[in-house]
GROMACS .gro file of C-alpha atoms in nm:
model
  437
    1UNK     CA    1  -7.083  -5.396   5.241
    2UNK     CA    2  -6.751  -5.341   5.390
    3UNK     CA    3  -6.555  -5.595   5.624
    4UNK     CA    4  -6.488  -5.481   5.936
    5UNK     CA    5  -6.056  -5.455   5.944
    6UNK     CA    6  -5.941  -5.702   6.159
    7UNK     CA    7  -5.590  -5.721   6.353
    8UNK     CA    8  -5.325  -5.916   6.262
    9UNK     CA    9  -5.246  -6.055   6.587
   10UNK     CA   10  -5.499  -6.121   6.930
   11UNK     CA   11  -5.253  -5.890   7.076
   12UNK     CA   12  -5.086  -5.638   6.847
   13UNK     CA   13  -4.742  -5.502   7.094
   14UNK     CA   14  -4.615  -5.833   7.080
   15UNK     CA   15  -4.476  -5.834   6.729
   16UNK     CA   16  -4.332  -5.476   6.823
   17UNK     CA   17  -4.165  -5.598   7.125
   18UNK     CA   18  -4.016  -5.866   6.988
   19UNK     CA   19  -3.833  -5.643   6.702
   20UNK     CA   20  -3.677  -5.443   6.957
   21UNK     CA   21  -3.426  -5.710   7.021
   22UNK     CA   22  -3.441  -5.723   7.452
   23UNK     CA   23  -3.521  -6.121   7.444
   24UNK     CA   24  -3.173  -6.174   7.168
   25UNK     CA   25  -2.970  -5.952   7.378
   26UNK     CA   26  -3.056  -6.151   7.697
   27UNK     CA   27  -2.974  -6.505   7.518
   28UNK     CA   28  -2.673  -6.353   7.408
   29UNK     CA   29  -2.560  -6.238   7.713
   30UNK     CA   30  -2.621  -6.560   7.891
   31UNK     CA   31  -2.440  -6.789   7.633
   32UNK     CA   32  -2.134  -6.513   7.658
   33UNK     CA   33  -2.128  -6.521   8.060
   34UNK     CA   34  -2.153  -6.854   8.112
   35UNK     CA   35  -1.862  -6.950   7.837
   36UNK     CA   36  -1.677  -6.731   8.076
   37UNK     CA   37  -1.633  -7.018   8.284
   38UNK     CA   38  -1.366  -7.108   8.061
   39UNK     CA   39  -1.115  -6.807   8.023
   40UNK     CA   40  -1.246  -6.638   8.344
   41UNK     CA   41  -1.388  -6.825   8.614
   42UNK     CA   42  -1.364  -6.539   8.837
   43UNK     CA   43  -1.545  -6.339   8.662
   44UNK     CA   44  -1.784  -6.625   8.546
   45UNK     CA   45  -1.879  -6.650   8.912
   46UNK     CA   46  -1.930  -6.318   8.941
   47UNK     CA   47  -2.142  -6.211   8.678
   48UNK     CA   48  -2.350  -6.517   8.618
   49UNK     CA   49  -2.539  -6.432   8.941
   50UNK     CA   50  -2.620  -6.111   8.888
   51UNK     CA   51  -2.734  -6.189   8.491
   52UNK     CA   52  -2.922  -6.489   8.629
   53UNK     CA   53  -3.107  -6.262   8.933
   54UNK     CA   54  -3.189  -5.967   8.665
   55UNK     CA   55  -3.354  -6.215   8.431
   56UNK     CA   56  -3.581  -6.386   8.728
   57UNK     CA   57  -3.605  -6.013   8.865
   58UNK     CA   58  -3.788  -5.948   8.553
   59UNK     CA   59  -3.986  -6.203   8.472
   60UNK     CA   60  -4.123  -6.194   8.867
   61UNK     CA   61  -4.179  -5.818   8.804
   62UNK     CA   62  -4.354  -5.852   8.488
   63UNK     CA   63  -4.613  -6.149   8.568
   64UNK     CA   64  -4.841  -5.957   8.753
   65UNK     CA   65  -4.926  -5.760   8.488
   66UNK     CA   66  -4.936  -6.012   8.211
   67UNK     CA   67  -5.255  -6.020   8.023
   68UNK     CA   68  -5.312  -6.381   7.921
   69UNK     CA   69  -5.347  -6.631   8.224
   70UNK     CA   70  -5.709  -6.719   8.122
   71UNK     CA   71  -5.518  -6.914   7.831
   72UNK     CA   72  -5.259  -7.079   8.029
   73UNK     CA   73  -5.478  -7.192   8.251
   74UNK     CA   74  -5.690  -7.380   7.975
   75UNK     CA   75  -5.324  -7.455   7.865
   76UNK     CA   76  -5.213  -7.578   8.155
   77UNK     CA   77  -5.343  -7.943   8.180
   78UNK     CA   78  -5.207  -8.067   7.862
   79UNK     CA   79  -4.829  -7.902   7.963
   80UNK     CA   80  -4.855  -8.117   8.262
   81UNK     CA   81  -4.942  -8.401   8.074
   82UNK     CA   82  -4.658  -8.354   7.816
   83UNK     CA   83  -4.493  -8.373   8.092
   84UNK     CA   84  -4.525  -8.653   8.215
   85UNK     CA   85  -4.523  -8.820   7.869
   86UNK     CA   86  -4.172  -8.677   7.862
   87UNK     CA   87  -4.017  -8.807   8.214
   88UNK     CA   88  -4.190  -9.134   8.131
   89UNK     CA   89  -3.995  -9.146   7.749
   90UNK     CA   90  -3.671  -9.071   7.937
   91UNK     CA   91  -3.736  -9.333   8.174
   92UNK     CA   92  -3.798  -9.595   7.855
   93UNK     CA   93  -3.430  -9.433   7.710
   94UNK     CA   94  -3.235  -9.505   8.023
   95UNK     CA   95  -3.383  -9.878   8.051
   96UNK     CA   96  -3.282  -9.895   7.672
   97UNK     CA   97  -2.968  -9.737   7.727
   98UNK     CA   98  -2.873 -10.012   7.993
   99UNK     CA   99  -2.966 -10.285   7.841
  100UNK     CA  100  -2.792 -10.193   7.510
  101UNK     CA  101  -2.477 -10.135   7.718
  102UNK     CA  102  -2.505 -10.448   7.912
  103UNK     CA  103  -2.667 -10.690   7.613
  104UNK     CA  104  -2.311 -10.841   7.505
  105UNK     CA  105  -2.092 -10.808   7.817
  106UNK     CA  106  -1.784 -10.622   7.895
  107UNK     CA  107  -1.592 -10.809   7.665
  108UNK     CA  108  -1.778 -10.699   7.358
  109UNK     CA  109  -1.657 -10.333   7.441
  110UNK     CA  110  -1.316 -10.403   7.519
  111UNK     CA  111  -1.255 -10.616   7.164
  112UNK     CA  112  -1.509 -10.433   6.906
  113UNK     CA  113  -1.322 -10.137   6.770
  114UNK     CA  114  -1.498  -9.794   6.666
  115UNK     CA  115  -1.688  -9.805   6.314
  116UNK     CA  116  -1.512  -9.595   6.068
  117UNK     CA  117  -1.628  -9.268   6.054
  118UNK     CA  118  -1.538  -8.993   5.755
  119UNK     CA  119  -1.683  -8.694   5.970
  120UNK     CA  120  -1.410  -8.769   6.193
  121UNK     CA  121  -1.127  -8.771   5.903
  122UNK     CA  122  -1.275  -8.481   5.782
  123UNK     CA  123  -1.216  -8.282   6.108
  124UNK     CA  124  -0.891  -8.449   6.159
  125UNK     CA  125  -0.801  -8.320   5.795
  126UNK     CA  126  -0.880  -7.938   5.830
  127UNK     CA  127  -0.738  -7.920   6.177
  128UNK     CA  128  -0.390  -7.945   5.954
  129UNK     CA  129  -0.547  -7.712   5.669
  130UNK     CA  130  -0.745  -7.408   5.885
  131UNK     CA  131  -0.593  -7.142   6.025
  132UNK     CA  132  -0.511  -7.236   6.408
  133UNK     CA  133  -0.777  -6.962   6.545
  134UNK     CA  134  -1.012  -7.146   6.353
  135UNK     CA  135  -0.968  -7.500   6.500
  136UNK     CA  136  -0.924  -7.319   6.857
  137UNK     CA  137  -1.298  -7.215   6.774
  138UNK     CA  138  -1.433  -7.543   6.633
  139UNK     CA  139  -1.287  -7.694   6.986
  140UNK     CA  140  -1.406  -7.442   7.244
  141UNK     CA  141  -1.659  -7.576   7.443
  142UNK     CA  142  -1.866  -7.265   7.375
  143UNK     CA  143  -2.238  -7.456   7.450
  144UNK     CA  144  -2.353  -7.731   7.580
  145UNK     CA  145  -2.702  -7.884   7.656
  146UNK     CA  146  -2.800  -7.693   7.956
  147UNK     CA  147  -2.746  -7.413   7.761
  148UNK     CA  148  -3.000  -7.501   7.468
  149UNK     CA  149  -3.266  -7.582   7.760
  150UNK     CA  150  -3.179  -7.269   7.949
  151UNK     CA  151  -3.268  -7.104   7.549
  152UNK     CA  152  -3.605  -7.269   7.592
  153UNK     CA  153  -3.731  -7.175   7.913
  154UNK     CA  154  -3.600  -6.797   7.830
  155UNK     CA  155  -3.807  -6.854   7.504
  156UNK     CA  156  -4.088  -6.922   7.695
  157UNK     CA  157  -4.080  -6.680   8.039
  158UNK     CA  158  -4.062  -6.415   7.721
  159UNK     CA  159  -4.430  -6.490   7.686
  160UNK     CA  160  -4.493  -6.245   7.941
  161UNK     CA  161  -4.311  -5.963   7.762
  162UNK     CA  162  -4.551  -6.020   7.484
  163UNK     CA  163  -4.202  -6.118   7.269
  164UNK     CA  164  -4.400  -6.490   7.173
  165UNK     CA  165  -4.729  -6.551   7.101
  166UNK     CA  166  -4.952  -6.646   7.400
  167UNK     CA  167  -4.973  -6.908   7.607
  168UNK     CA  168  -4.641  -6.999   7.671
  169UNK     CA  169  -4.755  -7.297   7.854
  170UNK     CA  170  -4.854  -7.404   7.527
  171UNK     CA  171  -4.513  -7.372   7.392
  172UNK     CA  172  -4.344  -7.518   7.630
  173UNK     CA  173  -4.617  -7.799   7.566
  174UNK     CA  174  -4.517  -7.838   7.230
  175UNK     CA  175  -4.131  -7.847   7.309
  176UNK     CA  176  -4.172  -8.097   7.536
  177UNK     CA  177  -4.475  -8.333   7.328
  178UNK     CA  178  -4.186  -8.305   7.064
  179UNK     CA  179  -3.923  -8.403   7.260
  180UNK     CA  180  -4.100  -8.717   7.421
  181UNK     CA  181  -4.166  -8.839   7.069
  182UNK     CA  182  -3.792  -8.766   6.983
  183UNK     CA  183  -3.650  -8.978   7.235
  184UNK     CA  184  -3.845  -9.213   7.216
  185UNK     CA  185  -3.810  -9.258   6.837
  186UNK     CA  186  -3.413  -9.295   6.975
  187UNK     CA  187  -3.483  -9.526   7.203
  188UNK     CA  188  -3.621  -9.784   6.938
  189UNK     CA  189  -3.366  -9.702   6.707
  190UNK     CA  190  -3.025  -9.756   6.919
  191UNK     CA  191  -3.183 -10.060   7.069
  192UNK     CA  192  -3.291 -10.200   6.683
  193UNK     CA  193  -2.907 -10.234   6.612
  194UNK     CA  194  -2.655 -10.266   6.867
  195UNK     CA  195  -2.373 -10.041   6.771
  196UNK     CA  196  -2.020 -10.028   6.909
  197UNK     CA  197  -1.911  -9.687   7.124
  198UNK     CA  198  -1.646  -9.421   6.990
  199UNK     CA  199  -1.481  -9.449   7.316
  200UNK     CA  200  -1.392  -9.820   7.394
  201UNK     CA  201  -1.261  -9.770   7.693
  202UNK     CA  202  -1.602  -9.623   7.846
  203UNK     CA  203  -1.777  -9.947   7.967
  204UNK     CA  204  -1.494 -10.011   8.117
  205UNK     CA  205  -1.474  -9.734   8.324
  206UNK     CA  206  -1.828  -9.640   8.388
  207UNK     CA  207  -2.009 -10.008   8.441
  208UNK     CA  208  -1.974 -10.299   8.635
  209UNK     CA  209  -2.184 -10.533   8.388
  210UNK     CA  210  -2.080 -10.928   8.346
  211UNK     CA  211  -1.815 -10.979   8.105
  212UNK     CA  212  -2.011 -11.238   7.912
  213UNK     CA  213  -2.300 -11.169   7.687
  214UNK     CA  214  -2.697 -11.234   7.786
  215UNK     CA  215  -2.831 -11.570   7.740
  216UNK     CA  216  -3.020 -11.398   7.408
  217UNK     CA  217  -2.712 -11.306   7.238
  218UNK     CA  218  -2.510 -11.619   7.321
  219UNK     CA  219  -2.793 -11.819   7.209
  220UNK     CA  220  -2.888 -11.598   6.884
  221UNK     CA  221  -2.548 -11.409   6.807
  222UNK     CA  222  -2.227 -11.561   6.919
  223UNK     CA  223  -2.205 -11.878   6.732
  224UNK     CA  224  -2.282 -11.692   6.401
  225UNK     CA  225  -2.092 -11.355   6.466
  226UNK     CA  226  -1.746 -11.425   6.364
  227UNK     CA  227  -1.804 -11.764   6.130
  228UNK     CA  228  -1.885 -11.686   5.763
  229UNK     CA  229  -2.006 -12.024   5.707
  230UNK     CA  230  -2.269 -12.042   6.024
  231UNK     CA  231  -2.359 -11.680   5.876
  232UNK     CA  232  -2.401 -11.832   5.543
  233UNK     CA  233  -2.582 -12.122   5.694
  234UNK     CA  234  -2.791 -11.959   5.893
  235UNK     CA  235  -2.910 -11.704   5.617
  236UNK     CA  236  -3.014 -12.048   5.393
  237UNK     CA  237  -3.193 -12.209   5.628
  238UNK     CA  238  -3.334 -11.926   5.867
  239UNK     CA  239  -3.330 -12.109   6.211
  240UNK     CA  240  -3.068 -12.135   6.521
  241UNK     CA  241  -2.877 -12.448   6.476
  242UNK     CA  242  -2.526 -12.349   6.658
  243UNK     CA  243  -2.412 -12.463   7.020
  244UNK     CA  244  -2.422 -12.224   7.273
  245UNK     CA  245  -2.096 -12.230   7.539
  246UNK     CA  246  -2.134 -12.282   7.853
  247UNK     CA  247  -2.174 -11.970   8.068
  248UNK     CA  248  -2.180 -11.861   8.402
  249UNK     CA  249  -2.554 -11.818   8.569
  250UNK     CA  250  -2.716 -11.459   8.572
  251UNK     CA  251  -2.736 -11.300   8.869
  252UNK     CA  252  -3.105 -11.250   8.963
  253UNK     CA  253  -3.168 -11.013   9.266
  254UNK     CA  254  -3.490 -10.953   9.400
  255UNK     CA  255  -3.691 -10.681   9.304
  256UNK     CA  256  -4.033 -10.728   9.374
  257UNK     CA  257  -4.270 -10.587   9.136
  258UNK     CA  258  -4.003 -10.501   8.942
  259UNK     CA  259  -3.814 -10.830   8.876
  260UNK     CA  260  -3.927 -10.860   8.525
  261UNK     CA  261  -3.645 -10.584   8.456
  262UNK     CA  262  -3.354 -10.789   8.563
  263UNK     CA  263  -3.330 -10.960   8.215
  264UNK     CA  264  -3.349 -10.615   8.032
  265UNK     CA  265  -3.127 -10.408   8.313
  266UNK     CA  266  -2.860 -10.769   8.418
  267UNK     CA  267  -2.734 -10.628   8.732
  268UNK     CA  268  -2.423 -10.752   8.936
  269UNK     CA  269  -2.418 -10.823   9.266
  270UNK     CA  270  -2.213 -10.475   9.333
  271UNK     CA  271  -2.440 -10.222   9.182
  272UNK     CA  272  -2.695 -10.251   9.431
  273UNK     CA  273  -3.009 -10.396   9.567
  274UNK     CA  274  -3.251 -10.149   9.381
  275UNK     CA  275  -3.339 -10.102   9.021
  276UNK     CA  276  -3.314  -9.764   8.977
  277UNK     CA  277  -2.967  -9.768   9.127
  278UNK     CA  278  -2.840  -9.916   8.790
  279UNK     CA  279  -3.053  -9.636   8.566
  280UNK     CA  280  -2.867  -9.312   8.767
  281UNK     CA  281  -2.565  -9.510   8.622
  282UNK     CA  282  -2.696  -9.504   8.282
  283UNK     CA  283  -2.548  -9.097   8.186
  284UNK     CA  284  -2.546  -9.135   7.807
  285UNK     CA  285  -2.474  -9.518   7.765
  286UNK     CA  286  -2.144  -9.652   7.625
  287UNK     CA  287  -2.287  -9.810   7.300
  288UNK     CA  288  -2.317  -9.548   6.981
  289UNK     CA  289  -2.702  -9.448   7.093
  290UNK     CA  290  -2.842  -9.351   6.706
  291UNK     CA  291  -2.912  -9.050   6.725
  292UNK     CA  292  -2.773  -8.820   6.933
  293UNK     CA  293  -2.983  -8.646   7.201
  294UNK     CA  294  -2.797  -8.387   7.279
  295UNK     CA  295  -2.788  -8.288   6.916
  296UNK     CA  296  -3.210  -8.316   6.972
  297UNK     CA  297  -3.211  -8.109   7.205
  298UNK     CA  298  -3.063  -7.881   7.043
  299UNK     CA  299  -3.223  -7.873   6.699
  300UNK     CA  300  -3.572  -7.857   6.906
  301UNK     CA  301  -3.437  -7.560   7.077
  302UNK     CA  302  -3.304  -7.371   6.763
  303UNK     CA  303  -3.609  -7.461   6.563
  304UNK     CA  304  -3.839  -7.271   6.855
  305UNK     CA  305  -3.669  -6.982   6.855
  306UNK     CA  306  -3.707  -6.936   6.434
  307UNK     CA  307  -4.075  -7.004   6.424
  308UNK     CA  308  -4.135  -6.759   6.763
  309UNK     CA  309  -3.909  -6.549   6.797
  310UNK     CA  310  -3.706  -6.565   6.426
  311UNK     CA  311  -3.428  -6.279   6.381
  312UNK     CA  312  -3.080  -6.312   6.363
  313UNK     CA  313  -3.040  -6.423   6.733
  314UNK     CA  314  -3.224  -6.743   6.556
  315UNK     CA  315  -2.955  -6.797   6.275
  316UNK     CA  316  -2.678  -6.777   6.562
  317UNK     CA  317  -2.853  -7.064   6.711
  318UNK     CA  318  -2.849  -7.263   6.431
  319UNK     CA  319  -2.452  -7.168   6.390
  320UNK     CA  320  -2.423  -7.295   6.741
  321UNK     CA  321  -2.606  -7.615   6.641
  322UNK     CA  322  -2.368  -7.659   6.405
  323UNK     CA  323  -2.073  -7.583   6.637
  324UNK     CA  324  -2.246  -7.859   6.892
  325UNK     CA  325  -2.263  -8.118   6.626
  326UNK     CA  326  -1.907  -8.094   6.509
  327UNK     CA  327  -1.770  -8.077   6.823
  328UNK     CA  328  -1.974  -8.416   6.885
  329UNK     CA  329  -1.808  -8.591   6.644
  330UNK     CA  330  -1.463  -8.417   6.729
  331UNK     CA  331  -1.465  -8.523   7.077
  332UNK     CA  332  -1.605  -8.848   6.997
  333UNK     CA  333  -1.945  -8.889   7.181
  334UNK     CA  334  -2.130  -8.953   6.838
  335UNK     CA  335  -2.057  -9.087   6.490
  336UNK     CA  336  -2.112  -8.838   6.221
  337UNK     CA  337  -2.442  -9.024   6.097
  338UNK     CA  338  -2.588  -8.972   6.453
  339UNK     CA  339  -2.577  -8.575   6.454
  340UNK     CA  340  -2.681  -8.577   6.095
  341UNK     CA  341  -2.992  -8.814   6.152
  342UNK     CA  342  -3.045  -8.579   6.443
  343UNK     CA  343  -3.101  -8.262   6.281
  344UNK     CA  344  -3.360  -8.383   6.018
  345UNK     CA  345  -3.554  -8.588   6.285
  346UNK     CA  346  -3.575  -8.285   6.485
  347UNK     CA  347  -3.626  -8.002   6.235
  348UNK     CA  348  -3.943  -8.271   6.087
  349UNK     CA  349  -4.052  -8.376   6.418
  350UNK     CA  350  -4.101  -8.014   6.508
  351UNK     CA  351  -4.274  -7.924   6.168
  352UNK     CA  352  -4.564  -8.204   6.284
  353UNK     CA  353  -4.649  -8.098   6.579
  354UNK     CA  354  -4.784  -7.715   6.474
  355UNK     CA  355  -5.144  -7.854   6.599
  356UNK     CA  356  -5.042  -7.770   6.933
  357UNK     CA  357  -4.886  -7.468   6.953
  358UNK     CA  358  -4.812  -7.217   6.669
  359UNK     CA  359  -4.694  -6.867   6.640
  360UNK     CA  360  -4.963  -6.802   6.316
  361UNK     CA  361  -5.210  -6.577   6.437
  362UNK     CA  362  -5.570  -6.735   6.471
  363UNK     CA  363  -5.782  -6.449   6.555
  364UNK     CA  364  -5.794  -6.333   6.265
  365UNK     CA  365  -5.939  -6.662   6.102
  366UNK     CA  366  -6.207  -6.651   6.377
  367UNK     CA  367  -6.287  -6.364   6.274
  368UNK     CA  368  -6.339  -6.359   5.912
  369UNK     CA  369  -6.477  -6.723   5.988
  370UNK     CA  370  -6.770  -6.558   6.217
  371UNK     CA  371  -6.814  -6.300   5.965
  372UNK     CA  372  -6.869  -6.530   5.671
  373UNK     CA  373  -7.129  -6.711   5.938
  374UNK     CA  374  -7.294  -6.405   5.997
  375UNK     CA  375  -7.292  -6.271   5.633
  376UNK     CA  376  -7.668  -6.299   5.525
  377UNK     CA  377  -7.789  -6.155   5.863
  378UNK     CA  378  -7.548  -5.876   5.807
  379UNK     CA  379  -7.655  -5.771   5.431
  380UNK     CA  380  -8.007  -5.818   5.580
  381UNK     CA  381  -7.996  -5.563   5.805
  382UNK     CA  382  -7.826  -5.355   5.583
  383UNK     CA  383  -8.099  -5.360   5.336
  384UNK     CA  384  -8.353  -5.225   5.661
  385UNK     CA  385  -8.089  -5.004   5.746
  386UNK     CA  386  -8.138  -5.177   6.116
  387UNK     CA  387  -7.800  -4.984   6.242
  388UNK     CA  388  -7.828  -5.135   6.596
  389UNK     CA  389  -7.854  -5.453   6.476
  390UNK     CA  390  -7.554  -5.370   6.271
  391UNK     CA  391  -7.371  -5.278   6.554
  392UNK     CA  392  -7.455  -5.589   6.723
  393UNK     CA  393  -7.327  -5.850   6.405
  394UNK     CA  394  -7.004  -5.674   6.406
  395UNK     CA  395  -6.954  -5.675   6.776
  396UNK     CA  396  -7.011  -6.063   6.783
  397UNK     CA  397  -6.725  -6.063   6.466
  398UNK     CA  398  -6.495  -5.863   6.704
  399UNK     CA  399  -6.569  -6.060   7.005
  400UNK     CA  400  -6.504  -6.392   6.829
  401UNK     CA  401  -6.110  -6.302   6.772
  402UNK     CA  402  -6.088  -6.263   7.146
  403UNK     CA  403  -5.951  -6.455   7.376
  404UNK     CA  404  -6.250  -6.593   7.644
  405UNK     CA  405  -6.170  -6.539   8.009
  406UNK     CA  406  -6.373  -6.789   8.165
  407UNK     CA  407  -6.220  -6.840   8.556
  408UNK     CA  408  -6.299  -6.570   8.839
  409UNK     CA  409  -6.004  -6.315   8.906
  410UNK     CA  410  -5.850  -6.502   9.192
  411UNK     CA  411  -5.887  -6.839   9.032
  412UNK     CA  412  -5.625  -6.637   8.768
  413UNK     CA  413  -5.417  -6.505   9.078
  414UNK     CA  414  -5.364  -6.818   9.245
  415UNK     CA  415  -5.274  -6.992   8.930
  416UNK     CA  416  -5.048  -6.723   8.846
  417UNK     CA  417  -4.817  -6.761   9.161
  418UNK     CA  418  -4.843  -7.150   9.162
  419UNK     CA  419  -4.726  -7.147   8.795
  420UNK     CA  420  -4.474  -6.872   8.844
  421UNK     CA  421  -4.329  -7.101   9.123
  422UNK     CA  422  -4.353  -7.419   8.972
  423UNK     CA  423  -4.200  -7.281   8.669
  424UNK     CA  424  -3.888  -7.107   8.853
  425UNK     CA  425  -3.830  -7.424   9.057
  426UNK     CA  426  -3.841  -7.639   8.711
  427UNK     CA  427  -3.597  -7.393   8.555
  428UNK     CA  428  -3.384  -7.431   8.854
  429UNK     CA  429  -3.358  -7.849   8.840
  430UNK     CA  430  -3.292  -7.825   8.470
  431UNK     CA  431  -2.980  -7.572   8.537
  432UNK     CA  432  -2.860  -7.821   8.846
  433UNK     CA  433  -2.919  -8.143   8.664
  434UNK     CA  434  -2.788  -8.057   8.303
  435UNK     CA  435  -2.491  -7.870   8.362
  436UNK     CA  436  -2.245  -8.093   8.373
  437UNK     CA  437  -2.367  -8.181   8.007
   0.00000   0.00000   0.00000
């Protein structure tokens, strides 16, 4: 008895669409017009517009007749839930990333000088050696973080041009699951080990923290963090024996609900009356945050594209990744380690979340999983020559690879245009809020 042939995808034009190149050209073209901003602003502001209008022009245009919004829909809950996990992980970074900052006092920052860091002399070194085009490259600010999450949602609006698999909500579910995970994995490690910034100078300039440490570290790290001996004694007989200096009183303002975060956040008296005055201050810390998030971001971003989209578009990601990450340590926002850890935490972070969303086809496995179900009734009514019957078994084998459309036709509609919205409006804060890096 011969299998019935089944297709390689639930939707065969999408593999064909996405060989013909239109989603590549598009990132292309927005990574070139928006460097622009850099040898032409005039034309920058002319042209990023009109790319920017096309591209919504066309995904608007396009959604009405896209063929898969009984999946999003059963997709959409979890995306909404991812992200949510996600705002709440950012909201655990930027309490970690304050209280790291504002642990051992503004002091700490102005003596503690930069680690050493061989990335840097290594950069430093071919600067002299490569030709000067060359090190004009390795310095241009070429791409930045907006423009990896701008590479995302284009990633996933393609969904409707059948250039990724379907839904795209679960892609974007996946990205985002992913990226939760990712910073939070940060957050624990920057705040396991206090290290010192690249930049000295930045606590300086960007917070208003006491200059003394927190009563934890002058109880449990300033009488042993310069003395050999107290180390030495302290590693013998494993308890806190040192005494603590005198200090001036924390300043404890009164936030409600909230109050337990004054230990964790220590505000001063001219940052504020409310909490979350202190985390909008936050920006990127001015401790070395292992790893680097921006570097994350970018890996996720680059290693999204290979599995669903792939091409060479996806390899000139990865070269930009590699751009971003040298120009990290160039400019000084990261040690070396912190862009390296960066790019293995996201390319395996990425490789364990596949339950979610993955571009492998599945109907196909349904299929050959209903058949093998199915099998004895099939060779049974072969054997009576029952043709009907026949018919039937193999209709049931083709049905299973299908996708099930379960919600009424303006159920789909209305979810359609709220999504479409909601989408548009997120891609619109992420441009606003990320693109001054």
């Amino acid at each position: 008895m011969r299998r019935p042939k089944a297709e390689t995808t639930s939707n065969p034009s999408w593999r064909l669409l996405r060989g013909n190149g239109g989603l590549g050209v598009a990132a292309i073209a927005y990574v070139c017009v928006d460097y622009l901003r850099e040898v032409s602003p005039q034309w920058h502001e002319r042209l990023q517009p009109v790319l920017w209008a096309a591209l919504a022009l066309a995904a608007l245009v396009r959604a009405p007749f896209y063929r898969h919004w009984s999946l999003e829909i059963r997709a959409a809950i979890p995306f909404l839930a991812s992200l949510v996990f996600l705002l709440a992980a950012l909201l655990c970074e930027a309490i970690s990333v304050r209280f790291v900052t504002a642990v051992l006092g503004l002091d700490w920052h102005r003596s503690t000088s930069p680690l050493p860091d061989t990335g840097q002399w290594l950069l430093l070194a071919l600067n002299e050696k490569l030709p000067q085009v060359v090190v004009d490259i390795l310095r241009a600010h070429i791409i930045g973080l907006h423009h990896y999450l701008m590479l995302f949602m284009m990633l996933g609006f393609s969904v409707l041009f059948n250039s990724i698999k379907a839904p795209g909500l679960g892609f974007a579910t996946r990205y985002l699951f992913t990226l939760a995970i990712g910073r939070l994995l940060r957050a624990i490690t920057f705040v396991s080990t206090i290290l010192p910034s690249v930049r000295p100078w930045c606590a300086s300039s960007r917070y208003q923290i006491p200059l003394y440490p927190h009563p934890l570290a002058q109880k449990y790290y300033e009488p042993y963090a310069s003395d050999p001996k107290a180390i030495s004694r302290l590693i013998q007989t494993d308890t806190h024996y040192a005494n603590v200096k005198e200090y001036p009183v924390e300043y404890r303002p009164d936030w409600g609900h909230m109050s337990f975060l004054v230990d964790i956040l220590r505000p001063s008296v001219s940052e504020g009356s409310k909490w979350y005055h202190l985390l909008k201050k936050a920006g990127g810390g001015c401790n070395d945050l292992m790893y680097s998030g921006h570097m994350l971001v970018a890996v996720l971003t680059a290693m999204a594209w290979t599995e669903a989209y792939g091409g060479c578009t996806s390899a000139l990601i990865w070269l930009l990744v590699l751009h971003s990450s040298q120009r990290e340590i160039r400019e000084r926002h990261h040690y070396s380690v912190d862009c390296i850890v960066a790019i293995y935490v996201g390319i395996l972070l990425w490789r364990m979340t596949g339950f979610i969303w993955s571009a492998k086809d599945t109907s196909r496995a349904k299929r050959l999983s209903k058949l093998e179900e199915i099998q004895s009734r099939l060779i049974r009514a072969a054997k009576d020559s029952d043709i009907d019957d026949i018919r039937k078994l193999l209709n049931e084998v083709e049905l299973a690879g299908r996708e099930r459309q379960s919600s009424s036709q303006w159920a789909i509609w209305a979810f359609a245009g709220v999504a479409t919205t909601f989408l548009f409006t997120c891609v619109l804060l992420a441009f606003i809020l990320t693109s001054d890096g």
